[in-house]
Amino acid sequence: MKPYAQASNSGKNEPEQGMPRHVAMIMDGNGRWAKKRGLPRTLGHRAGMERMKGIIRLTSDLGIEALSLYAFSTENWKRPEEEIGALFGLLIEYFHREIDELHQNRVCIRAIGETSLFPENVRDAINSAMQKTKENTGLKLNVGLNYGAQDELLRATKAIARDVQQGKLTLEGITAQVLDDRLDTHGLPPVDFLIRTGGDRRLSNFLLYQAAYAELEFVNDYWPDFSNERYLETLRDFQSRNRRFGGL
Ligand code: FPP
């Protein structure tokens, strides 16, 4: 079992000045990575999972507060059953095999998305990982599982409407904070930096509300090729950006 880099006396890795508090990643390009090598797409996802581990470790070592990874979107159900099954298998394997190391490194796991639609064995793996790590104070690792921003906003809207209907909330009482509290990402800082690998330049329904003022980075590397060095380069680029949040 490999511990991540040594934490400081405060028990936390302190981030460098100007680092993003919350990084989001669209891990695209596994299929093309595999195709380029004449391999089945599922092996691309396996390579993607291996790369994901390295990225999580580095993000934690850098003291970044939150990392959100898009693993399975509400639109991914359109893929062939075999590929979906392989992704579920990888998810189970990941949570079983990695949970001890993640826990030891104080990573707190949260699934974002509507996981109730997953098969029971997938839900069990996710839920036990969340349960085990829920008190951890290190990296907040959010995994998008049957996640879509439009679906998230619809679910939040319904939850708020239900509270109004039941007299628990007034119309005037619906504030930005109330909405925030109903999102899957409740309690997390907004996304500062959103990275998409694989060369496409779109957000594909990932954290659309939370990334309102995020800096965007589109990387041509396929996800399994997205190295730690390349990630560090993008972070250095982020640090050099002038963020105005609509001001001057
Ligand atoms: C997009 O690549 C990637 C996905 C739909 C799945 C992401 C999954 C992983 C990185 C590994 C497994 C995750 C966990 C949590 C264990 P694509 O298939 O759309 O690639 P393409 O655009 O080249 O076809």
Coordinates of N, CA and C and ligand atoms in Angstrom, one line a residue:
M1 N 0.8 -1.2 0.0 CA 0.0 0.0 0.0 C 0.9 1.3 0.0
K2 N 0.6 2.1 -0.9 CA 1.5 3.3 -1.0 C 0.9 4.5 -0.4
P3 N 1.5 5.1 0.7 CA 1.0 6.3 1.1 C 1.3 7.5 0.2
Y4 N 0.5 8.4 0.1 CA 0.8 9.6 -0.8 C 1.9 10.4 -0.1
A5 N 2.3 11.5 -0.7 CA 3.3 12.3 -0.1 C 3.0 12.7 1.3
Q6 N 4.0 12.9 2.1 CA 3.8 13.2 3.5 C 3.0 14.5 3.7
A7 N 2.0 14.5 4.5 CA 1.2 15.7 4.8 C 2.0 16.5 5.8
S8 N 1.7 17.8 5.8 CA 2.4 18.7 6.8 C 1.8 18.5 8.2
N9 N 2.4 19.2 9.2 CA 2.0 19.0 10.6 C 0.5 19.2 10.8
S10 N -0.1 20.1 10.0 CA -1.6 20.3 10.1 C -2.4 19.1 9.7
G11 N -1.7 18.1 9.2 CA -2.4 16.9 8.7 C -3.0 17.0 7.3
K12 N -2.7 18.1 6.7 CA -3.2 18.4 5.3 C -2.0 18.8 4.5
N13 N -2.1 18.5 3.2 CA -1.1 19.0 2.3 C -1.5 20.4 2.0
E14 N -0.5 21.4 2.2 CA -0.9 22.8 1.9 C -0.7 23.1 0.4
P15 N -1.7 23.7 -0.2 CA -1.5 24.0 -1.6 C -0.7 25.2 -1.8
E16 N 0.0 25.2 -3.0 CA 0.8 26.4 -3.4 C -0.2 27.6 -3.7
Q17 N 0.4 28.8 -3.5 CA -0.4 30.0 -3.8 C -1.0 30.0 -5.2
G18 N -2.2 30.3 -5.3 CA -2.9 30.5 -6.7 C -3.3 29.2 -7.3
M19 N -3.2 28.1 -6.5 CA -3.7 26.8 -7.0 C -5.3 26.8 -7.0
P20 N -5.9 26.1 -7.9 CA -7.4 26.0 -7.9 C -7.8 25.2 -6.6
R21 N -8.9 25.6 -6.1 CA -9.4 24.8 -4.9 C -10.2 23.6 -5.4
H22 N -10.8 23.7 -6.6 CA -11.6 22.6 -7.1 C -11.3 22.4 -8.6
V23 N -10.8 21.3 -8.9 CA -10.5 20.9 -10.3 C -11.5 19.9 -10.8
A24 N -12.0 20.1 -12.0 CA -12.9 19.1 -12.6 C -12.3 18.5 -13.9
M25 N -12.5 17.3 -14.1 CA -11.9 16.7 -15.3 C -12.9 15.8 -16.1
I26 N -12.9 16.1 -17.4 CA -13.7 15.2 -18.4 C -12.6 14.3 -19.0
M27 N -12.7 13.0 -18.6 CA -11.6 12.1 -18.9 C -12.0 11.4 -20.3
D28 N -11.7 12.2 -21.4 CA -12.2 11.7 -22.7 C -11.0 11.1 -23.5
G29 N -11.4 10.2 -24.3 CA -10.4 9.7 -25.3 C -9.9 8.2 -25.0
N30 N -10.5 7.5 -24.0 CA -10.1 6.1 -23.8 C -10.3 5.3 -25.0
G31 N -11.5 5.4 -25.7 CA -11.8 4.6 -26.8 C -10.8 4.8 -27.9
R32 N -10.5 6.1 -28.2 CA -9.6 6.4 -29.3 C -8.1 5.9 -29.0
W33 N -7.8 6.0 -27.7 CA -6.5 5.6 -27.3 C -6.3 4.1 -27.6
A34 N -7.4 3.3 -27.3 CA -7.4 1.9 -27.5 C -7.4 1.6 -29.0
K35 N -8.2 2.3 -29.8 CA -8.3 2.0 -31.2 C -7.0 2.3 -31.9
K36 N -6.3 3.3 -31.5 CA -5.0 3.6 -32.1 C -4.0 2.5 -31.9
R37 N -4.2 1.7 -30.8 CA -3.3 0.5 -30.6 C -3.9 -0.8 -31.0
G38 N -5.1 -0.8 -31.7 CA -5.7 -2.0 -32.1 C -6.3 -2.8 -31.0
L39 N -6.6 -2.2 -29.9 CA -7.1 -2.8 -28.7 C -8.6 -2.6 -28.6
P40 N -9.3 -3.5 -27.8 CA -10.8 -3.2 -27.6 C -10.9 -2.0 -26.7
R41 N -12.0 -1.3 -26.9 CA -12.3 0.0 -26.1 C -12.2 -0.2 -24.6
T42 N -12.6 -1.4 -24.2 CA -12.6 -1.7 -22.7 C -11.2 -1.6 -22.2
L43 N -10.2 -2.0 -23.0 CA -8.8 -1.9 -22.5 C -8.4 -0.4 -22.4
G44 N -9.1 0.4 -23.2 CA -8.8 1.9 -23.1 C -9.4 2.4 -21.8
H45 N -10.5 1.9 -21.4 CA -11.1 2.3 -20.1 C -10.2 1.8 -18.9
R46 N -9.7 0.6 -19.1 CA -8.8 0.1 -18.0 C -7.5 1.0 -17.9
A47 N -7.0 1.3 -19.1 CA -5.8 2.2 -19.0 C -6.2 3.6 -18.4
G48 N -7.5 4.0 -18.7 CA -8.0 5.3 -18.2 C -8.1 5.2 -16.7
M49 N -8.5 4.0 -16.2 CA -8.6 3.9 -14.7 C -7.2 4.0 -14.1
E50 N -6.2 3.4 -14.7 CA -4.9 3.4 -14.1 C -4.4 4.9 -14.1
R51 N -4.7 5.6 -15.2 CA -4.2 7.0 -15.2 C -5.0 7.9 -14.2
M52 N -6.2 7.5 -14.0 CA -7.0 8.2 -13.0 C -6.4 8.1 -11.6
K53 N -5.9 6.9 -11.3 CA -5.3 6.8 -10.0 C -4.1 7.7 -9.8
G54 N -3.3 7.9 -10.8 CA -2.1 8.8 -10.7 C -2.5 10.2 -10.5
I55 N -3.6 10.6 -11.3 CA -4.1 12.0 -11.2 C -4.7 12.3 -9.8
I56 N -5.4 11.3 -9.2 CA -5.9 11.5 -7.9 C -4.8 11.7 -6.9
R57 N -3.8 10.8 -7.0 CA -2.7 10.9 -6.1 C -2.0 12.2 -6.1
L58 N -1.7 12.7 -7.3 CA -1.0 14.0 -7.5 C -1.9 15.1 -7.0
T59 N -3.2 15.1 -7.3 CA -4.1 16.1 -6.8 C -4.1 16.2 -5.3
S60 N -4.1 15.0 -4.7 CA -4.1 15.0 -3.2 C -2.8 15.5 -2.7
D61 N -1.7 15.1 -3.3 CA -0.3 15.5 -2.9 C -0.2 17.1 -3.0
L62 N -0.8 17.6 -4.0 CA -0.7 19.1 -4.2 C -1.6 19.9 -3.2
G63 N -2.4 19.2 -2.4 CA -3.2 19.9 -1.4 C -4.4 20.5 -2.0
I64 N -4.8 20.2 -3.2 CA -6.0 20.7 -3.8 C -7.2 20.2 -3.1
E65 N -8.2 21.0 -2.8 CA -9.3 20.7 -1.9 C -10.2 19.6 -2.6
A66 N -10.6 19.9 -3.8 CA -11.6 19.0 -4.4 C -11.3 18.6 -5.9
L67 N -11.6 17.4 -6.2 CA -11.4 16.9 -7.6 C -12.7 16.2 -8.0
S68 N -13.2 16.6 -9.1 CA -14.4 16.0 -9.7 C -14.1 15.3 -11.0
L69 N -14.4 14.1 -11.1 CA -14.1 13.3 -12.3 C -15.4 12.8 -12.9
Y70 N -15.4 12.9 -14.2 CA -16.6 12.5 -15.0 C -16.4 11.0 -15.4
A71 N -17.0 10.1 -14.7 CA -16.7 8.7 -15.0 C -17.8 8.1 -15.9
F72 N -19.1 8.5 -15.6 CA -20.2 7.9 -16.4 C -21.3 9.0 -16.4
S73 N -21.7 9.4 -17.7 CA -22.7 10.4 -17.8 C -24.1 9.9 -18.0
T74 N -25.1 10.7 -17.8 CA -26.4 10.3 -18.1 C -26.6 9.9 -19.5
E75 N -25.7 10.3 -20.4 CA -25.8 10.0 -21.8 C -25.1 8.7 -22.1
N76 N -24.2 8.2 -21.2 CA -23.4 7.0 -21.5 C -24.3 5.8 -21.6
W77 N -25.5 5.8 -21.2 CA -26.4 4.6 -21.3 C -26.6 4.3 -22.8
K78 N -26.3 5.2 -23.7 CA -26.5 5.0 -25.1 C -25.4 4.0 -25.7
R79 N -24.4 3.8 -24.9 CA -23.3 2.9 -25.4 C -23.7 1.4 -25.4
P80 N -23.0 0.6 -26.2 CA -23.4 -0.8 -26.2 C -23.3 -1.4 -24.8
E81 N -24.2 -2.4 -24.5 CA -24.4 -3.0 -23.2 C -23.1 -3.5 -22.7
E82 N -22.3 -4.1 -23.6 CA -21.0 -4.7 -23.3 C -20.1 -3.7 -22.7
E83 N -20.0 -2.5 -23.3 CA -19.1 -1.5 -22.8 C -19.6 -0.9 -21.5
I84 N -20.9 -0.8 -21.3 CA -21.4 -0.3 -20.0 C -21.1 -1.3 -18.9
G85 N -21.3 -2.6 -19.3 CA -20.9 -3.7 -18.3 C -19.5 -3.6 -17.9
A86 N -18.6 -3.4 -18.9 CA -17.2 -3.3 -18.6 C -16.9 -2.1 -17.7
L87 N -17.5 -1.0 -18.0 CA -17.3 0.2 -17.1 C -17.8 -0.1 -15.7
F88 N -18.9 -0.7 -15.5 CA -19.4 -1.1 -14.2 C -18.4 -2.0 -13.5
G89 N -17.9 -3.0 -14.3 CA -16.9 -3.9 -13.7 C -15.7 -3.2 -13.2
L90 N -15.2 -2.2 -14.0 CA -14.0 -1.4 -13.6 C -14.3 -0.6 -12.3
L91 N -15.5 0.0 -12.3 CA -15.9 0.8 -11.1 C -15.8 -0.1 -9.8
I92 N -16.4 -1.3 -9.9 CA -16.4 -2.2 -8.7 C -15.0 -2.5 -8.4
E93 N -14.2 -2.9 -9.4 CA -12.8 -3.2 -9.1 C -12.1 -2.1 -8.5
Y94 N -12.3 -0.9 -9.0 CA -11.6 0.3 -8.5 C -11.9 0.5 -7.1
F95 N -13.2 0.6 -6.7 CA -13.6 0.9 -5.3 C -13.1 -0.2 -4.4
H96 N -13.1 -1.5 -4.8 CA -12.6 -2.6 -4.0 C -11.1 -2.5 -3.8
R97 N -10.4 -2.3 -4.9 CA -9.0 -2.4 -4.8 C -8.3 -1.2 -4.2
E98 N -8.9 0.0 -4.4 CA -8.2 1.2 -4.1 C -8.7 1.8 -2.8
I99 N -9.8 1.3 -2.2 CA -10.4 1.9 -1.1 C -9.4 2.1 0.1
D100 N -8.6 1.1 0.4 CA -7.8 1.2 1.6 C -6.7 2.3 1.4
E101 N -6.1 2.3 0.2 CA -5.1 3.4 0.0 C -5.8 4.8 0.0
L102 N -6.9 4.9 -0.6 CA -7.6 6.2 -0.6 C -7.9 6.6 0.9
H103 N -8.4 5.6 1.6 CA -8.8 5.9 3.0 C -7.6 6.3 3.8
Q104 N -6.5 5.6 3.6 CA -5.2 5.8 4.4 C -4.8 7.3 4.1
N105 N -5.0 7.7 2.9 CA -4.6 9.1 2.5 C -5.7 10.1 2.7
R106 N -6.7 9.8 3.5 CA -7.7 10.7 4.0 C -8.6 11.2 2.9
V107 N -8.7 10.5 1.7 CA -9.5 11.0 0.6 C -11.0 10.7 1.0
C108 N -11.8 11.7 0.8 CA -13.3 11.6 1.1 C -14.0 11.4 -0.3
I109 N -14.6 10.2 -0.5 CA -15.3 9.9 -1.7 C -16.8 10.3 -1.7
R110 N -17.2 10.9 -2.8 CA -18.6 11.2 -2.9 C -19.0 10.9 -4.4
A111 N -20.1 10.2 -4.6 CA -20.6 10.0 -5.9 C -21.5 11.2 -6.2
I112 N -21.4 11.7 -7.4 CA -22.4 12.8 -7.8 C -23.1 12.2 -9.0
G113 N -24.4 12.4 -9.0 CA -25.3 11.8 -10.0 C -26.3 10.9 -9.4
E114 N -27.2 10.3 -10.3 CA -28.3 9.5 -9.8 C -27.9 8.1 -9.8
T115 N -27.2 7.6 -8.8 CA -26.7 6.3 -8.7 C -27.7 5.2 -8.5
S116 N -28.9 5.6 -8.1 CA -30.0 4.6 -7.8 C -30.3 3.8 -9.0
L117 N -29.9 4.2 -10.2 CA -30.2 3.5 -11.4 C -29.2 2.4 -11.8
F118 N -28.1 2.4 -11.0 CA -27.1 1.4 -11.2 C -27.4 0.0 -10.7
P119 N -26.9 -1.1 -11.2 CA -27.1 -2.4 -10.6 C -26.6 -2.4 -9.1
E120 N -27.2 -3.3 -8.4 CA -27.0 -3.3 -6.9 C -25.5 -3.5 -6.6
N121 N -24.8 -4.4 -7.3 CA -23.4 -4.6 -6.9 C -22.5 -3.3 -7.1
V122 N -22.9 -2.5 -8.1 CA -22.2 -1.3 -8.4 C -22.5 -0.3 -7.2
R123 N -23.8 -0.2 -6.9 CA -24.2 0.7 -5.8 C -23.6 0.3 -4.5
D124 N -23.5 -1.0 -4.3 CA -22.9 -1.4 -3.0 C -21.4 -1.0 -2.9
A125 N -20.7 -1.1 -4.0 CA -19.3 -0.7 -4.0 C -19.1 0.8 -3.8
I126 N -20.0 1.6 -4.4 CA -19.9 3.0 -4.3 C -20.3 3.4 -2.9
N127 N -21.4 2.8 -2.4 CA -21.9 3.2 -1.1 C -20.9 2.9 0.0
S128 N -20.3 1.7 -0.1 CA -19.4 1.3 1.0 C -18.1 2.2 1.0
A129 N -17.7 2.6 -0.2 CA -16.5 3.5 -0.3 C -16.9 4.9 0.3
M130 N -18.1 5.3 0.0 CA -18.5 6.7 0.6 C -18.6 6.6 2.1
Q131 N -19.2 5.5 2.6 CA -19.4 5.3 4.0 C -18.1 5.2 4.7
K132 N -17.1 4.5 4.2 CA -15.8 4.3 4.8 C -15.1 5.6 4.9
T133 N -15.2 6.4 3.9 CA -14.3 7.6 3.8 C -15.0 8.9 4.2
K134 N -16.3 8.8 4.7 CA -17.1 10.0 4.9 C -16.5 11.0 5.9
E135 N -15.8 10.6 6.9 CA -15.2 11.5 7.9 C -13.8 12.1 7.4
N136 N -13.3 11.6 6.3 CA -11.9 12.0 5.9 C -11.8 13.5 5.6
T137 N -10.7 14.0 6.0 CA -10.5 15.5 5.8 C -9.6 15.9 4.7
G138 N -9.1 14.9 3.9 CA -8.2 15.2 2.8 C -8.9 15.5 1.6
L139 N -8.4 15.2 0.4 CA -9.0 15.5 -0.9 C -10.5 15.0 -1.0
K140 N -11.3 16.0 -1.4 CA -12.7 15.6 -1.6 C -12.8 15.1 -3.1
L141 N -13.0 13.8 -3.2 CA -13.0 13.2 -4.6 C -14.4 12.9 -5.0
N142 N -14.9 13.6 -6.0 CA -16.3 13.4 -6.5 C -16.2 12.7 -7.8
V143 N -17.0 11.6 -7.8 CA -17.0 10.8 -9.1 C -18.4 10.9 -9.7
G144 N -18.4 11.4 -10.9 CA -19.7 11.6 -11.6 C -20.1 10.2 -12.1
L145 N -21.2 9.8 -11.6 CA -21.8 8.4 -11.9 C -23.2 8.6 -12.2
N146 N -23.6 8.3 -13.5 CA -24.9 8.6 -14.0 C -25.1 10.1 -13.7
Y147 N -24.1 10.9 -13.9 CA -24.2 12.4 -13.7 C -24.5 13.1 -15.0
G148 N -25.4 14.1 -14.9 CA -25.6 15.1 -16.0 C -26.0 16.3 -15.3
A149 N -25.5 17.5 -15.7 CA -25.8 18.7 -15.0 C -27.3 19.1 -15.2
Q150 N -27.9 18.8 -16.3 CA -29.3 19.1 -16.5 C -30.1 18.2 -15.6
D151 N -29.8 17.0 -15.5 CA -30.5 16.1 -14.6 C -30.3 16.5 -13.1
E152 N -29.1 16.9 -12.7 CA -28.9 17.4 -11.4 C -29.7 18.6 -11.0
L153 N -29.8 19.6 -12.0 CA -30.6 20.8 -11.8 C -32.1 20.5 -11.7
L154 N -32.5 19.5 -12.5 CA -33.9 19.1 -12.5 C -34.2 18.5 -11.1
R155 N -33.4 17.6 -10.6 CA -33.6 17.0 -9.3 C -33.6 18.0 -8.2
A156 N -32.7 19.0 -8.3 CA -32.6 20.0 -7.3 C -33.9 20.9 -7.3
T157 N -34.4 21.2 -8.5 CA -35.6 22.0 -8.7 C -36.8 21.3 -8.1
K158 N -36.9 20.0 -8.4 CA -38.0 19.2 -7.8 C -37.9 19.2 -6.3
A159 N -36.7 19.0 -5.7 CA -36.6 18.9 -4.3 C -37.0 20.2 -3.6
I160 N -36.7 21.4 -4.3 CA -37.1 22.7 -3.8 C -38.6 22.8 -3.9
A161 N -39.1 22.5 -5.0 CA -40.6 22.6 -5.2 C -41.4 21.8 -4.2
R162 N -40.8 20.6 -3.9 CA -41.5 19.7 -2.9 C -41.5 20.4 -1.6
D163 N -40.4 21.0 -1.2 CA -40.3 21.7 0.1 C -41.3 22.9 0.1
V164 N -41.5 23.6 -1.0 CA -42.4 24.7 -1.0 C -43.8 24.1 -0.9
Q165 N -44.1 23.1 -1.6 CA -45.4 22.4 -1.6 C -45.8 22.0 -0.2
Q166 N -44.8 21.5 0.5 CA -45.0 21.0 1.9 C -44.9 22.1 2.9
G167 N -44.8 23.3 2.5 CA -44.7 24.4 3.4 C -43.4 24.6 4.2
K168 N -42.4 23.8 3.8 CA -41.1 23.9 4.5 C -40.3 25.1 4.1
L169 N -40.7 25.7 2.9 CA -39.9 26.7 2.3 C -40.9 27.7 1.6
T170 N -40.6 29.0 1.7 CA -41.4 30.0 1.0 C -40.7 30.3 -0.3
L171 N -41.4 30.9 -1.3 CA -40.9 31.3 -2.5 C -39.7 32.3 -2.3
E172 N -39.9 33.2 -1.4 CA -38.8 34.2 -1.1 C -37.6 33.5 -0.4
G173 N -37.9 32.4 0.2 CA -36.8 31.7 0.9 C -35.9 31.0 -0.1
I174 N -36.2 30.9 -1.3 CA -35.4 30.2 -2.3 C -34.2 31.1 -2.7
T175 N -33.1 30.9 -2.1 CA -31.9 31.7 -2.3 C -30.9 30.8 -3.1
A176 N -29.8 31.5 -3.5 CA -28.7 30.7 -4.2 C -28.2 29.6 -3.3
Q177 N -28.1 30.0 -2.0 CA -27.6 29.0 -1.0 C -28.5 27.7 -1.0
V178 N -29.9 28.0 -1.0 CA -30.8 26.9 -1.0 C -30.6 26.0 -2.2
L179 N -30.4 26.6 -3.4 CA -30.2 25.8 -4.6 C -28.9 25.0 -4.4
D180 N -27.8 25.7 -4.0 CA -26.5 25.1 -3.8 C -26.6 23.9 -2.9
D181 N -27.4 24.0 -1.8 CA -27.5 22.9 -0.8 C -28.2 21.7 -1.5
R182 N -29.0 21.9 -2.5 CA -29.7 20.8 -3.2 C -28.9 20.1 -4.3
L183 N -27.8 20.7 -4.6 CA -27.0 20.1 -5.7 C -26.1 19.0 -5.2
D184 N -25.8 18.1 -6.1 CA -24.9 16.9 -5.7 C -23.6 17.4 -5.1
T185 N -23.2 18.6 -5.4 CA -21.9 19.1 -5.0 C -22.0 20.0 -3.7
H186 N -23.1 19.9 -3.0 CA -23.4 20.8 -1.9 C -22.2 20.8 -0.9
G187 N -21.9 22.0 -0.5 CA -20.8 22.2 0.4 C -19.4 22.3 -0.2
L188 N -19.3 22.1 -1.5 CA -18.0 22.2 -2.2 C -17.8 23.5 -2.8
P189 N -16.5 24.0 -2.9 CA -16.3 25.3 -3.6 C -16.7 25.1 -5.1
P190 N -17.0 26.2 -5.8 CA -17.2 26.2 -7.2 C -16.0 25.6 -7.9
V191 N -16.2 25.1 -9.1 CA -15.1 24.6 -9.9 C -14.3 25.8 -10.4
D192 N -13.0 25.7 -10.1 CA -12.0 26.8 -10.6 C -11.4 26.5 -11.9
F193 N -11.2 25.2 -12.1 CA -10.4 24.8 -13.3 C -11.0 23.5 -13.9
L194 N -11.4 23.6 -15.1 CA -12.0 22.4 -15.8 C -11.2 21.9 -16.9
I195 N -10.7 20.7 -16.9 CA -9.8 20.2 -17.9 C -10.5 19.1 -18.7
R196 N -10.5 19.2 -20.0 CA -11.0 18.1 -20.8 C -9.9 17.5 -21.7
T197 N -9.7 16.2 -21.6 CA -8.7 15.6 -22.5 C -9.4 15.1 -23.8
G198 N -8.7 14.7 -24.7 CA -9.2 14.0 -25.9 C -9.5 14.9 -27.1
G199 N -9.2 16.2 -26.9 CA -9.3 17.1 -28.1 C -10.6 17.8 -28.4
D200 N -11.7 17.3 -27.8 CA -13.0 18.0 -28.1 C -13.1 19.2 -27.2
R201 N -13.8 20.3 -27.7 CA -13.9 21.5 -26.9 C -15.4 21.7 -26.5
R202 N -15.8 20.9 -25.6 CA -17.2 21.1 -25.1 C -17.3 20.6 -23.6
L203 N -18.4 21.0 -23.0 CA -18.5 20.6 -21.5 C -19.3 19.4 -21.3
S204 N -20.1 18.9 -22.3 CA -20.8 17.6 -22.3 C -21.6 17.4 -21.0
N205 N -22.3 18.5 -20.6 CA -23.2 18.4 -19.4 C -22.6 18.1 -18.1
F206 N -21.3 18.5 -17.9 CA -20.6 18.3 -16.7 C -20.5 19.6 -15.8
L207 N -21.1 19.6 -14.7 CA -21.0 20.7 -13.7 C -21.3 22.0 -14.3
L208 N -22.3 22.2 -15.1 CA -22.5 23.4 -15.8 C -22.7 24.6 -14.9
Y209 N -23.4 24.4 -13.8 CA -23.7 25.5 -12.8 C -22.5 25.8 -12.0
Q210 N -21.8 24.7 -11.5 CA -20.7 24.9 -10.7 C -19.5 25.5 -11.4
A211 N -19.4 25.3 -12.7 CA -18.3 25.8 -13.5 C -18.5 27.1 -14.2
A212 N -19.5 27.9 -13.6 CA -19.9 29.2 -14.2 C -18.7 30.1 -14.5
Y213 N -17.8 30.1 -13.6 CA -16.6 31.0 -13.7 C -15.3 30.2 -13.8
A214 N -15.4 28.9 -14.1 CA -14.2 28.1 -14.2 C -13.3 28.5 -15.4
E215 N -12.0 28.4 -15.2 CA -11.1 28.5 -16.3 C -11.1 27.1 -17.0
L216 N -11.1 27.2 -18.3 CA -11.2 25.9 -19.1 C -9.9 25.6 -19.8
E217 N -9.6 24.3 -19.8 CA -8.4 23.8 -20.5 C -8.7 22.6 -21.3
F218 N -8.5 22.7 -22.6 CA -8.7 21.5 -23.5 C -7.4 21.0 -24.0
V219 N -7.2 19.7 -23.6 CA -5.9 19.1 -23.9 C -6.1 18.0 -25.0
N220 N -5.2 18.0 -26.0 CA -5.3 17.0 -27.1 C -5.0 15.6 -26.7
D221 N -4.2 15.4 -25.7 CA -3.9 14.0 -25.2 C -5.2 13.2 -25.0
Y222 N -5.2 11.9 -25.4 CA -6.2 11.0 -24.9 C -6.0 10.8 -23.4
W223 N -7.1 10.6 -22.7 CA -7.0 10.5 -21.2 C -5.9 9.6 -20.7
P224 N -5.7 8.3 -21.2 CA -4.7 7.5 -20.7 C -3.3 8.1 -20.9
D225 N -3.1 9.0 -21.8 CA -1.8 9.7 -22.1 C -1.6 11.0 -21.3
F226 N -2.6 11.4 -20.6 CA -2.6 12.7 -19.9 C -1.7 12.5 -18.6
S227 N -0.4 12.9 -18.8 CA 0.6 12.6 -17.8 C 0.5 13.6 -16.6
N228 N 1.2 13.2 -15.5 CA 1.3 14.1 -14.4 C 2.0 15.4 -14.8
E229 N 3.0 15.2 -15.7 CA 3.8 16.4 -16.1 C 2.9 17.4 -16.9
R230 N 2.0 16.8 -17.7 CA 1.1 17.6 -18.5 C 0.1 18.3 -17.6
Y231 N -0.4 17.6 -16.6 CA -1.3 18.1 -15.6 C -0.7 19.3 -14.9
L232 N 0.6 19.1 -14.4 CA 1.3 20.2 -13.7 C 1.4 21.4 -14.6
E233 N 1.7 21.1 -15.9 CA 1.8 22.3 -16.9 C 0.5 23.0 -16.9
T234 N -0.6 22.3 -17.0 CA -1.9 23.0 -17.1 C -2.2 23.8 -15.8
L235 N -1.7 23.3 -14.6 CA -1.9 24.0 -13.4 C -1.1 25.2 -13.3
R236 N 0.1 25.2 -13.9 CA 1.0 26.4 -13.9 C 0.3 27.4 -14.8
D237 N -0.3 26.9 -15.9 CA -1.0 27.9 -16.8 C -2.2 28.5 -16.1
F238 N -2.9 27.7 -15.3 CA -4.0 28.2 -14.5 C -3.5 29.3 -13.6
Q239 N -2.4 29.1 -12.9 CA -1.8 30.1 -11.9 C -1.5 31.4 -12.6
S240 N -1.2 31.4 -13.9 CA -0.9 32.6 -14.6 C -2.1 33.4 -15.1
R241 N -3.3 32.8 -15.0 CA -4.4 33.5 -15.6 C -5.0 34.6 -14.7
N242 N -5.6 35.5 -15.4 CA -6.2 36.7 -14.6 C -7.7 36.5 -14.6
R243 N -8.1 36.1 -13.4 CA -9.6 35.8 -13.2 C -10.3 37.0 -12.7
R244 N -11.3 37.5 -13.4 CA -12.0 38.7 -13.0 C -13.4 38.5 -12.5
F245 N -13.9 37.3 -12.7 CA -15.3 37.0 -12.2 C -16.3 38.1 -12.6
G246 N -16.2 38.6 -13.7 CA -17.1 39.7 -14.2 C -16.7 41.1 -13.8
G247 N -15.7 41.2 -12.9 CA -15.3 42.5 -12.5 C -14.2 43.1 -13.5
L248 N -13.5 44.1 -13.1 CA -12.5 44.7 -14.0 C -11.1 44.2 -13.6
Ligands
FPP1 C1 -14.6 8.8 -22.2 O1 -13.8 8.2 -23.2 C2 -14.5 8.1 -20.9 C3 -15.5 7.4 -20.3 C4 -16.9 7.5 -20.8 C5 -15.3 6.7 -19.1 C6 -14.3 7.2 -18.1 C7 -13.8 6.1 -17.3 C8 -12.5 5.9 -16.8 C9 -11.5 6.9 -17.0 C10 -12.1 4.7 -16.2 C11 -13.1 4.0 -15.3 C12 -13.5 4.9 -14.2 C13 -13.6 4.5 -12.9 C14 -14.3 5.5 -11.9 C15 -13.1 3.3 -12.4 P1 -14.5 7.6 -24.5 O2 -14.9 6.2 -24.3 O3 -15.7 8.5 -24.8 O4 -13.4 7.8 -25.5 P2 -13.5 8.2 -27.1 O5 -14.1 9.6 -27.1 O6 -12.2 8.1 -27.6 O7 -14.5 7.1 -27.7

